Coordinates of C-alpha atoms and ligand atoms in Angstrom, one line a residue:
X680 CA 0.0 0.0 0.0
X681 CA 3.0 2.2 0.3
X682 CA 2.8 3.5 -3.2
X683 CA -1.0 3.8 -3.5
X684 CA -2.9 7.0 -2.8
X685 CA -5.7 6.9 -0.3
X686 CA -9.0 8.7 -0.9
X687 CA -11.1 8.9 2.2
X688 CA -14.8 9.9 2.3
X689 CA -16.7 10.5 5.4
X690 CA -19.6 12.8 6.2
X691 CA -17.5 15.1 8.4
X692 CA -14.2 16.6 7.4
X693 CA -11.8 16.3 10.3
X694 CA -11.7 20.0 11.1
X695 CA -14.1 22.8 11.9
X696 CA -13.9 26.6 11.5
X697 CA -14.7 28.5 14.7
X698 CA -15.4 32.2 14.7
X699 CA -15.4 34.3 17.8
X700 CA -15.1 38.1 18.3
X701 CA -14.7 38.5 14.6
X702 CA -11.7 36.2 14.2
X703 CA -11.8 32.7 12.6
X704 CA -9.7 29.8 13.7
X705 CA -9.5 26.1 12.8
X706 CA -10.1 23.3 15.3
X707 CA -8.6 20.0 14.2
X708 CA -10.6 16.9 15.1
X709 CA -8.8 14.5 17.4
X710 CA -11.3 11.7 16.7
X711 CA -10.5 8.0 16.1
X712 CA -11.0 8.2 12.3
X713 CA -8.3 10.8 11.8
X714 CA -5.8 8.9 14.0
X715 CA -6.6 5.7 12.1
X716 CA -6.1 7.4 8.7
X717 CA -2.9 9.1 9.8
X718 CA -1.5 5.8 11.0
X719 CA -1.5 4.2 7.5
X720 CA 1.8 4.0 5.7
X721 CA 1.5 5.6 2.3
X722 CA 5.1 6.8 2.5
X723 CA 6.0 5.9 -1.1
X724 CA 3.0 7.5 -2.7
X725 CA 4.0 10.6 -4.6
X726 CA 0.8 12.3 -3.5
X727 CA -0.8 13.2 -0.2
X728 CA -3.9 11.3 0.9
X729 CA -7.2 13.0 0.0
X730 CA -10.2 13.5 2.3
X731 CA -13.6 14.2 0.8
X732 CA -16.4 15.2 3.1
X733 CA -19.5 17.5 3.3
X734 CA -18.8 21.1 4.1
X735 CA -20.5 22.6 7.1
X736 CA -19.1 26.0 6.1
X737 CA -19.7 28.3 3.1
X738 CA -17.6 28.4 -0.1
X739 CA -16.6 31.9 0.9
X740 CA -15.3 30.7 4.3
X741 CA -13.4 27.9 2.6
X742 CA -11.7 30.2 0.1
X743 CA -10.8 32.7 2.7
X744 CA -9.6 30.4 5.5
X745 CA -8.4 27.2 3.8
X746 CA -4.8 28.2 4.3
X747 CA -5.4 27.8 8.1
X748 CA -6.2 24.1 7.8
X749 CA -3.5 21.5 8.5
X750 CA -1.8 19.9 5.5
X751 CA -2.0 16.3 6.7
X752 CA -4.4 15.6 3.9
X753 CA -5.6 17.3 0.8
X754 CA -9.2 18.3 1.8
X755 CA -12.0 18.4 -0.7
X756 CA -15.2 19.8 0.7
X757 CA -18.4 19.0 -1.1
X758 CA -20.9 21.9 -0.9
X759 CA -24.5 20.7 -0.9
X760 CA -27.5 23.0 -1.1
X761 CA -28.6 23.8 2.5
X762 CA -32.0 22.0 2.2
X763 CA -30.4 18.9 0.7
X764 CA -27.8 18.8 3.4
X765 CA -30.4 19.0 6.1
X766 CA -32.7 16.4 4.7
X767 CA -29.7 14.2 4.0
X768 CA -28.1 14.5 7.5
X769 CA -30.9 15.2 9.9
X770 CA -33.5 13.4 7.7
X771 CA -32.6 10.1 6.1
X772 CA -29.2 9.5 7.8
X773 CA -30.1 10.4 11.4
X774 CA -33.9 9.9 11.4
X775 CA -34.1 6.7 9.4
X776 CA -30.8 4.9 9.2
X777 CA -29.5 5.7 12.7
X778 CA -32.6 4.7 14.7
X779 CA -33.3 1.7 12.4
X780 CA -29.8 0.3 12.6
X781 CA -29.8 0.7 16.4
X782 CA -33.2 -1.1 16.6
X783 CA -35.2 2.0 17.5
X784 CA -37.9 1.3 14.9
X785 CA -40.5 3.6 16.4
X786 CA -38.1 6.5 16.1
X787 CA -37.8 6.1 12.4
X788 CA -39.3 9.0 10.5
X789 CA -39.3 8.1 6.8
X790 CA -39.9 11.0 4.4
X791 CA -39.6 10.5 0.7
X792 CA -37.8 13.9 0.3
X793 CA -35.1 12.8 2.8
X794 CA -34.4 9.7 0.8
X795 CA -34.1 11.8 -2.4
X796 CA -31.7 14.2 -0.6
X797 CA -29.7 11.2 0.6
X798 CA -29.3 10.0 -3.0
X799 CA -28.4 13.5 -4.3
X800 CA -25.7 13.8 -1.6
X801 CA -24.3 10.4 -2.4
X802 CA -24.3 11.3 -6.1
X803 CA -22.6 14.7 -5.5
X804 CA -19.8 13.0 -3.5
X805 CA -19.4 10.2 -6.0
X806 CA -18.9 12.8 -8.8
X807 CA -16.2 14.5 -6.8
X808 CA -14.4 11.2 -6.0
X809 CA -14.7 9.9 -9.6
X810 CA -13.1 13.1 -11.0
X811 CA -10.1 12.6 -8.7
X812 CA -9.6 8.9 -9.2
X813 CA -6.4 7.5 -10.7
X814 CA -5.7 3.8 -11.3
X815 CA -3.5 3.2 -8.2
X816 CA -5.9 5.0 -5.8
X817 CA -7.7 3.3 -2.9
X818 CA -11.1 4.7 -2.0
X819 CA -12.2 4.1 1.6
X820 CA -15.8 5.1 2.2
X821 CA -16.9 5.5 5.8
X822 CA -20.3 5.0 7.5
X823 CA -24.0 5.0 7.0
X824 CA -24.2 8.4 5.4
X825 CA -22.6 7.0 2.2
X826 CA -24.0 3.5 1.7
X827 CA -24.9 4.4 -1.9
X828 CA -21.4 5.6 -2.7
X829 CA -19.5 2.5 -3.6
X830 CA -21.8 1.5 -6.5
X831 CA -22.0 5.1 -7.8
X832 CA -18.2 5.4 -7.9
X833 CA -17.9 2.0 -9.6
X834 CA -20.4 2.9 -12.3
X835 CA -18.2 5.8 -13.2
X836 CA -14.9 4.0 -12.6
X837 CA -15.4 0.2 -13.0
X838 CA -11.8 -0.8 -12.1
X839 CA -11.6 1.3 -8.9
X840 CA -10.4 -0.2 -5.6
X841 CA -13.2 0.6 -3.2
X842 CA -13.6 -0.3 0.5
X843 CA -16.5 0.5 2.8
X844 CA -16.6 0.4 6.6
X845 CA -19.8 0.7 8.6
X846 CA -19.2 2.3 12.1
X847 CA -22.6 1.5 13.5
X848 CA -24.4 -1.9 13.9
X849 CA -25.8 -3.7 10.8
X850 CA -29.1 -4.9 12.1
X851 CA -31.0 -8.1 11.6
X852 CA -32.8 -8.6 8.2
X853 CA -36.1 -8.1 10.0
X854 CA -35.2 -4.4 10.5
X855 CA -34.0 -3.9 6.9
X856 CA -37.2 -5.5 5.7
X857 CA -39.2 -2.6 7.1
X858 CA -37.7 -0.1 4.7
X859 CA -39.4 0.7 1.4
X860 CA -38.1 -1.7 -1.3
X861 CA -36.4 1.1 -3.3
X862 CA -34.4 2.1 -0.2
X863 CA -33.3 -1.5 0.6
X864 CA -32.1 -2.0 -2.9
X865 CA -30.4 1.3 -3.1
X866 CA -28.5 0.7 0.2
X867 CA -27.6 -3.0 -0.5
X868 CA -26.6 -2.6 -4.1
X869 CA -24.8 0.6 -3.1
X870 CA -22.6 -1.4 -0.7
X871 CA -22.0 -4.2 -3.2
X872 CA -20.1 -1.7 -5.4
X873 CA -17.2 -2.2 -2.9
X874 CA -14.5 -4.8 -3.1
X875 CA -14.4 -5.1 0.6
X876 CA -17.2 -4.3 3.2
X877 CA -16.2 -4.1 6.8
X878 CA -18.2 -4.3 10.1
X879 CA -17.2 -4.2 13.7
X880 CA -18.4 -7.7 14.5
X881 CA -19.2 -11.0 12.9
X882 CA -22.8 -10.7 13.9
X883 CA -23.2 -7.5 11.9
X884 CA -21.6 -9.2 8.9
X885 CA -23.9 -12.1 9.1
X886 CA -26.9 -9.8 9.3
X887 CA -25.7 -8.0 6.2
X888 CA -25.1 -11.2 4.3
X889 CA -28.6 -12.4 5.2
X890 CA -30.1 -9.1 4.0
X891 CA -28.3 -9.4 0.7
X892 CA -29.5 -13.0 0.2
X893 CA -33.1 -12.4 1.2
X894 CA -33.5 -9.1 -0.5
X895 CA -31.5 -9.4 -3.7
X896 CA -31.4 -13.2 -3.9
X897 CA -27.6 -13.0 -4.0
X898 CA -25.7 -16.0 -2.5
X899 CA -22.6 -15.9 -0.4
X900 CA -20.0 -18.4 0.7
X901 CA -17.3 -18.0 3.4
X902 CA -17.7 -14.2 3.6
X903 CA -17.6 -13.8 -0.2
X904 CA -20.4 -12.6 -2.4
X905 CA -20.7 -13.3 -6.1
X906 CA -22.5 -10.3 -7.6
X907 CA -22.7 -9.1 -11.2
X908 CA -19.5 -10.9 -12.2
X909 CA -17.5 -9.6 -9.3
X910 CA -16.4 -11.1 -6.1
X911 CA -16.9 -9.0 -2.9
X912 CA -15.6 -9.8 0.5
X913 CA -17.4 -8.8 3.7
X914 CA -15.8 -9.3 7.1
X915 CA -15.4 -8.2 10.7
X916 CA -12.7 -5.5 11.6
X917 CA -13.3 -4.4 15.2
X918 CA -12.1 -0.8 15.4
X919 CA -9.5 0.0 18.0
X920 CA -8.1 3.1 19.7
X921 CA -4.7 4.8 19.8
X922 CA -3.7 2.7 22.9
X923 CA -0.5 4.5 23.8
X924 CA -2.1 8.0 23.5
X925 CA -4.5 7.1 26.3
X926 CA -2.2 4.8 28.3
X927 CA 0.7 7.3 28.4
X928 CA -1.6 10.2 29.2
X929 CA -1.9 8.9 32.8
X930 CA 1.4 10.7 33.7
X931 CA 0.9 13.9 31.7
X932 CA 1.2 16.8 34.1
X933 CA -2.1 18.4 33.2
X934 CA -3.9 15.1 33.7
X935 CA -2.2 14.5 37.0
X936 CA -3.3 17.9 38.1
X937 CA -6.9 17.5 37.0
X938 CA -7.0 14.0 38.6
X939 CA -5.8 15.4 42.0
X940 CA -8.4 18.2 41.8
X941 CA -11.1 15.6 41.2
X942 CA -9.9 13.3 44.0
X943 CA -9.8 16.3 46.4
X944 CA -13.2 17.5 45.5
X945 CA -14.7 14.0 46.1
X946 CA -12.6 13.0 49.0
X947 CA -14.0 10.1 51.0
X948 CA -16.5 9.2 48.2
X949 CA -16.2 6.6 45.5
X950 CA -16.8 7.8 42.0
X951 CA -18.8 6.3 39.2
X952 CA -18.3 7.9 35.8
X953 CA -19.9 7.9 32.4
X954 CA -19.5 10.0 29.3
X955 CA -21.6 9.8 26.1
X956 CA -22.8 11.9 23.2
X957 CA -26.4 12.9 23.9
X958 CA -28.1 10.0 22.1
X959 CA -31.1 7.7 22.9
X960 CA -29.0 4.7 21.9
X961 CA -26.7 5.3 24.9
X962 CA -29.1 4.2 27.6
X963 CA -28.6 7.2 29.9
X964 CA -32.2 7.0 31.2
X965 CA -31.8 3.3 32.0
X966 CA -28.5 4.1 33.7
X967 CA -30.3 6.7 35.9
X968 CA -33.0 4.2 36.7
X969 CA -30.3 1.7 37.8
X970 CA -28.7 4.3 39.9
X971 CA -32.0 5.0 41.6
X972 CA -32.5 1.2 42.2
X973 CA -29.0 1.1 43.7
X974 CA -29.7 3.8 46.3
X975 CA -33.0 2.2 47.1
X976 CA -31.4 -1.2 47.7
X977 CA -28.1 -0.1 49.2
X978 CA -28.9 3.0 51.4
X979 CA -25.6 2.5 53.2
X980 CA -23.9 4.2 50.2
X981 CA -25.7 7.5 50.9
X982 CA -23.1 10.3 51.1
X983 CA -20.4 7.8 50.1
X984 CA -20.8 7.7 46.3
X985 CA -20.9 10.3 43.5
X986 CA -22.0 9.6 39.9
X987 CA -20.4 12.0 37.5
X988 CA -22.5 12.1 34.3
X989 CA -21.1 13.9 31.3
X990 CA -23.3 14.3 28.3
X991 CA -21.8 15.8 25.1
X992 CA -24.3 17.8 22.9
X993 CA -25.1 16.1 19.6
X994 CA -27.5 16.5 16.6
X995 CA -29.5 19.1 18.5
X996 CA -31.6 20.0 15.4
X997 CA -33.4 16.6 15.7
X998 CA -36.4 16.5 18.0
X999 CA -35.6 13.1 19.6
X1000 CA -32.3 14.5 20.8
X1001 CA -33.7 17.7 22.3
X1002 CA -36.4 15.6 24.1
X1003 CA -33.8 13.3 25.5
X1004 CA -31.9 16.3 27.1
X1005 CA -35.1 17.3 28.9
X1006 CA -35.7 13.8 30.1
X1007 CA -32.2 13.4 31.5
X1008 CA -32.3 16.8 33.2
X1009 CA -35.6 15.9 34.9
X1010 CA -34.4 12.5 36.0
X1011 CA -31.1 14.0 37.4
X1012 CA -33.1 16.6 39.3
X1013 CA -35.6 14.1 40.7
X1014 CA -32.9 11.6 41.9
X1015 CA -30.8 14.4 43.5
X1016 CA -33.9 15.7 45.2
X1017 CA -35.0 12.3 46.4
X1018 CA -31.7 10.7 47.5
X1019 CA -29.4 13.8 48.1
X1020 CA -28.9 15.3 51.5
X1021 CA -28.1 18.8 52.6
X1022 CA -24.4 18.1 52.2
X1023 CA -24.3 15.7 49.2
X1024 CA -25.6 15.2 45.7
X1025 CA -25.6 11.7 44.3
X1026 CA -25.3 12.9 40.7
X1027 CA -23.0 15.6 39.3
X1028 CA -24.2 16.4 35.8
X1029 CA -22.4 18.2 33.0
X1030 CA -23.9 18.9 29.6
X1031 CA -21.0 19.9 27.4
X1032 CA -17.7 18.6 26.1
X1033 CA -14.6 18.0 28.2
X1034 CA -11.0 18.5 27.2
X1035 CA -8.7 15.5 26.6
X1036 CA -6.8 16.0 30.0
X1037 CA -10.2 16.3 31.8
X1038 CA -11.4 13.2 30.1
X1039 CA -8.4 11.2 31.1
X1040 CA -8.5 12.6 34.6
X1041 CA -12.1 11.4 34.9
X1042 CA -11.3 8.0 33.5
X1043 CA -8.4 7.6 36.0
X1044 CA -10.0 9.2 39.1
X1045 CA -13.1 7.1 39.0
X1046 CA -13.6 3.7 40.7
X1047 CA -16.2 2.5 38.2
X1048 CA -17.0 3.3 34.5
X1049 CA -20.6 2.7 33.9
X1050 CA -21.3 2.2 30.1
X1051 CA -24.9 1.1 29.4
X1052 CA -25.9 1.6 25.7
X1053 CA -29.1 -0.1 24.5
X1054 CA -27.2 -0.6 21.3
X1055 CA -23.8 0.5 20.2
X1056 CA -21.8 -0.5 17.1
X1057 CA -18.6 -0.6 19.1
X1058 CA -18.2 2.0 22.0
X1059 CA -14.8 3.4 22.1
X1060 CA -15.3 5.0 25.6
X1061 CA -15.0 1.6 27.1
X1062 CA -11.7 0.9 25.3
X1063 CA -10.4 4.4 26.2
X1064 CA -11.2 3.9 29.9
X1065 CA -9.4 0.5 30.0
X1066 CA -6.4 1.9 28.2
X1067 CA -5.9 4.9 30.6
X1068 CA -5.8 2.7 33.7
X1069 CA -2.0 2.5 33.9
X1070 CA -2.5 2.0 37.7
X1071 CA -4.4 -1.2 37.0
X1072 CA -7.4 0.0 39.0
X1073 CA -11.0 0.6 38.2
X1074 CA -13.9 -1.6 37.1
X1075 CA -15.7 -1.4 33.8
X1076 CA -19.4 -2.2 33.8
X1077 CA -20.3 -2.7 30.2
X1078 CA -23.6 -3.3 28.3
X1079 CA -23.6 -6.6 26.4
X1080 CA -25.3 -4.7 23.6
X1081 CA -22.1 -3.0 22.5
X1082 CA -19.7 -4.3 19.9
X1083 CA -16.9 -3.8 22.4
X1084 CA -18.3 -6.4 24.8
X1085 CA -16.9 -9.2 22.6
X1086 CA -13.4 -8.0 23.1
X1087 CA -13.7 -6.6 26.7
X1088 CA -14.4 -10.0 28.1
X1089 CA -13.4 -9.3 31.8
X1090 CA -15.7 -6.3 32.2
X1091 CA -18.8 -6.8 34.3
X1092 CA -21.3 -7.3 31.6
X1093 CA -24.9 -6.2 32.1
X1094 CA -28.2 -6.0 30.2
X1095 CA -29.1 -2.2 30.3
X1096 CA -32.8 -2.9 30.7
X1097 CA -32.3 -4.8 33.9
X1098 CA -31.9 -2.1 36.5
X1099 CA -31.6 -4.6 39.4
X1100 CA -28.8 -6.4 37.6
X1101 CA -27.0 -3.1 36.9
X1102 CA -27.5 -2.1 40.6
X1103 CA -26.1 -5.4 41.8
X1104 CA -23.0 -5.1 39.5
X1105 CA -22.4 -1.5 40.7
X1106 CA -22.3 -2.9 44.3
X1107 CA -19.9 -5.7 43.1
X1108 CA -17.7 -3.2 41.3
X1109 CA -17.5 -0.8 44.3
X1110 CA -16.5 -3.6 46.6
X1111 CA -14.1 -5.4 44.2
X1112 CA -10.7 -6.2 45.6
X1113 CA -7.8 -4.3 44.0
X1114 CA -6.1 -7.6 42.9
X1115 CA -9.3 -8.6 41.0
X1116 CA -9.6 -5.2 39.4
X1117 CA -6.0 -5.4 38.2
X1118 CA -6.4 -8.9 36.8
X1119 CA -9.5 -7.9 34.8
X1120 CA -7.9 -4.6 33.5
X1121 CA -4.7 -6.4 32.5
X1122 CA -6.5 -9.0 30.4
X1123 CA -8.5 -6.2 28.6
X1124 CA -5.4 -4.0 28.1
X1125 CA -3.5 -6.8 26.4
X1126 CA -6.3 -7.2 23.9
X1127 CA -6.8 -3.5 23.0
X1128 CA -3.1 -2.8 23.0
X1129 CA -2.6 -5.4 20.3
X1130 CA -5.7 -4.6 18.3
X1131 CA -5.2 -0.9 18.2
X1132 CA -6.4 1.6 15.6
X1133 CA -3.3 1.2 13.5
X1134 CA -3.9 -2.5 13.2
X1135 CA -7.5 -1.9 12.3
X1136 CA -6.8 0.5 9.5
X1137 CA -3.8 -1.5 8.2
X1138 CA -5.6 -4.8 8.1
X1139 CA -8.6 -3.3 6.4
X1140 CA -6.5 -1.7 3.6
X1141 CA -4.4 -4.9 3.2
X1142 CA -7.5 -7.0 2.8
X1143 CA -8.9 -4.5 0.4
X1144 CA -5.8 -4.6 -1.8
X1145 CA -5.8 -8.4 -1.7
X1146 CA -9.4 -8.6 -2.7
X1147 CA -8.9 -6.2 -5.6
X1148 CA -5.9 -8.2 -6.8
X1149 CA -7.9 -11.5 -6.7
X1150 CA -10.6 -9.7 -8.7
X1151 CA -8.1 -8.7 -11.4
X1152 CA -6.5 -12.2 -11.6
X1153 CA -9.6 -14.4 -11.4
X1154 CA -12.6 -12.5 -12.7
X1155 CA -15.7 -14.4 -11.7
X1156 CA -17.5 -16.2 -14.5
Ligands
G6P798 C1 -21.2 7.9 15.3 C2 -21.1 7.8 13.8 C3 -20.1 8.8 13.2 C4 -20.5 10.2 13.6 C5 -20.5 10.2 15.1 C6 -20.9 11.6 15.7 O1 -20.0 7.5 15.9 O2 -20.7 6.4 13.4 O3 -20.2 8.7 11.7 O4 -19.6 11.1 13.1 O5 -21.4 9.3 15.6 O6 -22.1 12.0 15.1 P1 -22.3 13.3 14.3 O7 -23.7 13.2 13.7 O8 -22.1 14.5 15.2 O9 -21.2 13.3 13.2

């Protein structure tokens, strides 16, 4: 892969323009995807990797400030009409695909115009990519916003090397079945334009293969699909994190300082911590129910335990997200009012983002990380928490409905619906001996250190290149 050029497409570009008091600056994203893409070795390629994504800024802003953006990649923003962008992102992507693929069927709000906008957005991005494409390039398409893209690119450039990775669950066929036929076909044939399709887990892959078989009548054998004279591979590639970044942060001076401040502030109390984007899939309400069950069943923990709940704003133009914020705030107020005392609050709630040093300080100051999604494709918070615990302390309580539960085998697994089970595991975690904590953390650290983000990205691209080569040598009859 060293001499290939990489073309990445994702909905978001990995930077944002921020304007305050009349001056504009650029904030680079430190997310997992950027780290993964940067970790790939394209050192012998004459050209820089390219990143194509949707612009959430105007053409004018881009022309004026693009010189401020980092030069790690060549960035190509695609400018969609405002209405198309909204219907594509808030509509079909986040009010149909997101809830459906996370099994929230009653949250699906299908509107024909949103599906049309989704197709238009995919078409616009495919045109941009096709214009750039050269024979040695590798195209890597990311996530549910662009499920139509692989086929659209292939129609324009039949010989292209195209990989697709889905960062959310791929649900059971029964869920895909509920979509209008034209949507199902668009999404599934869209993905089949790829040479390689990646999912976080084998279950998601099996669900995808079943959907292809039952919907399109296309057969598969040992993770290979024979479709329109092409052989396509689909497989599991569980995404990892930048392990050393989180592990080494434990000793960073600003992290040490923040951690000490937290420990002082909650002296004498145990800390349970959670952080999520504001999303109904994350099970925050169920977590609060479990906390209430815990204080009901174990009143001896009154004034001895603090739950720090950080919720990061997300997709706030969508009604279901705004509603969730109100529900969480009401539940926090109710629990604090009911179980708190004049000198103590059971829940400390923050709605906003936290800096990297604050996040690592929270991960490493807490006694228990409580992660309870109803569904989650992977859940990187769980992996980050484990990686930061250089002190081999802390207990992870993790929903069995996350992709990460497969790999994090020595976490205390829970079903997020079962508040009594979660309450009981909280007690178990709070009372766990340090040796047992260390044993469990060490096993999980070994796994996520080895399967880190670099391994994920490299093994995906290597499999993609292999698949493309097989295609060239043995075209399917
Ligand atoms: C999930 C998706 C990503 C998305 C992220 C944040 O992890 O898989 O594609 O970028 O959520 O959501 P947002 O809508 O803010 O991009």
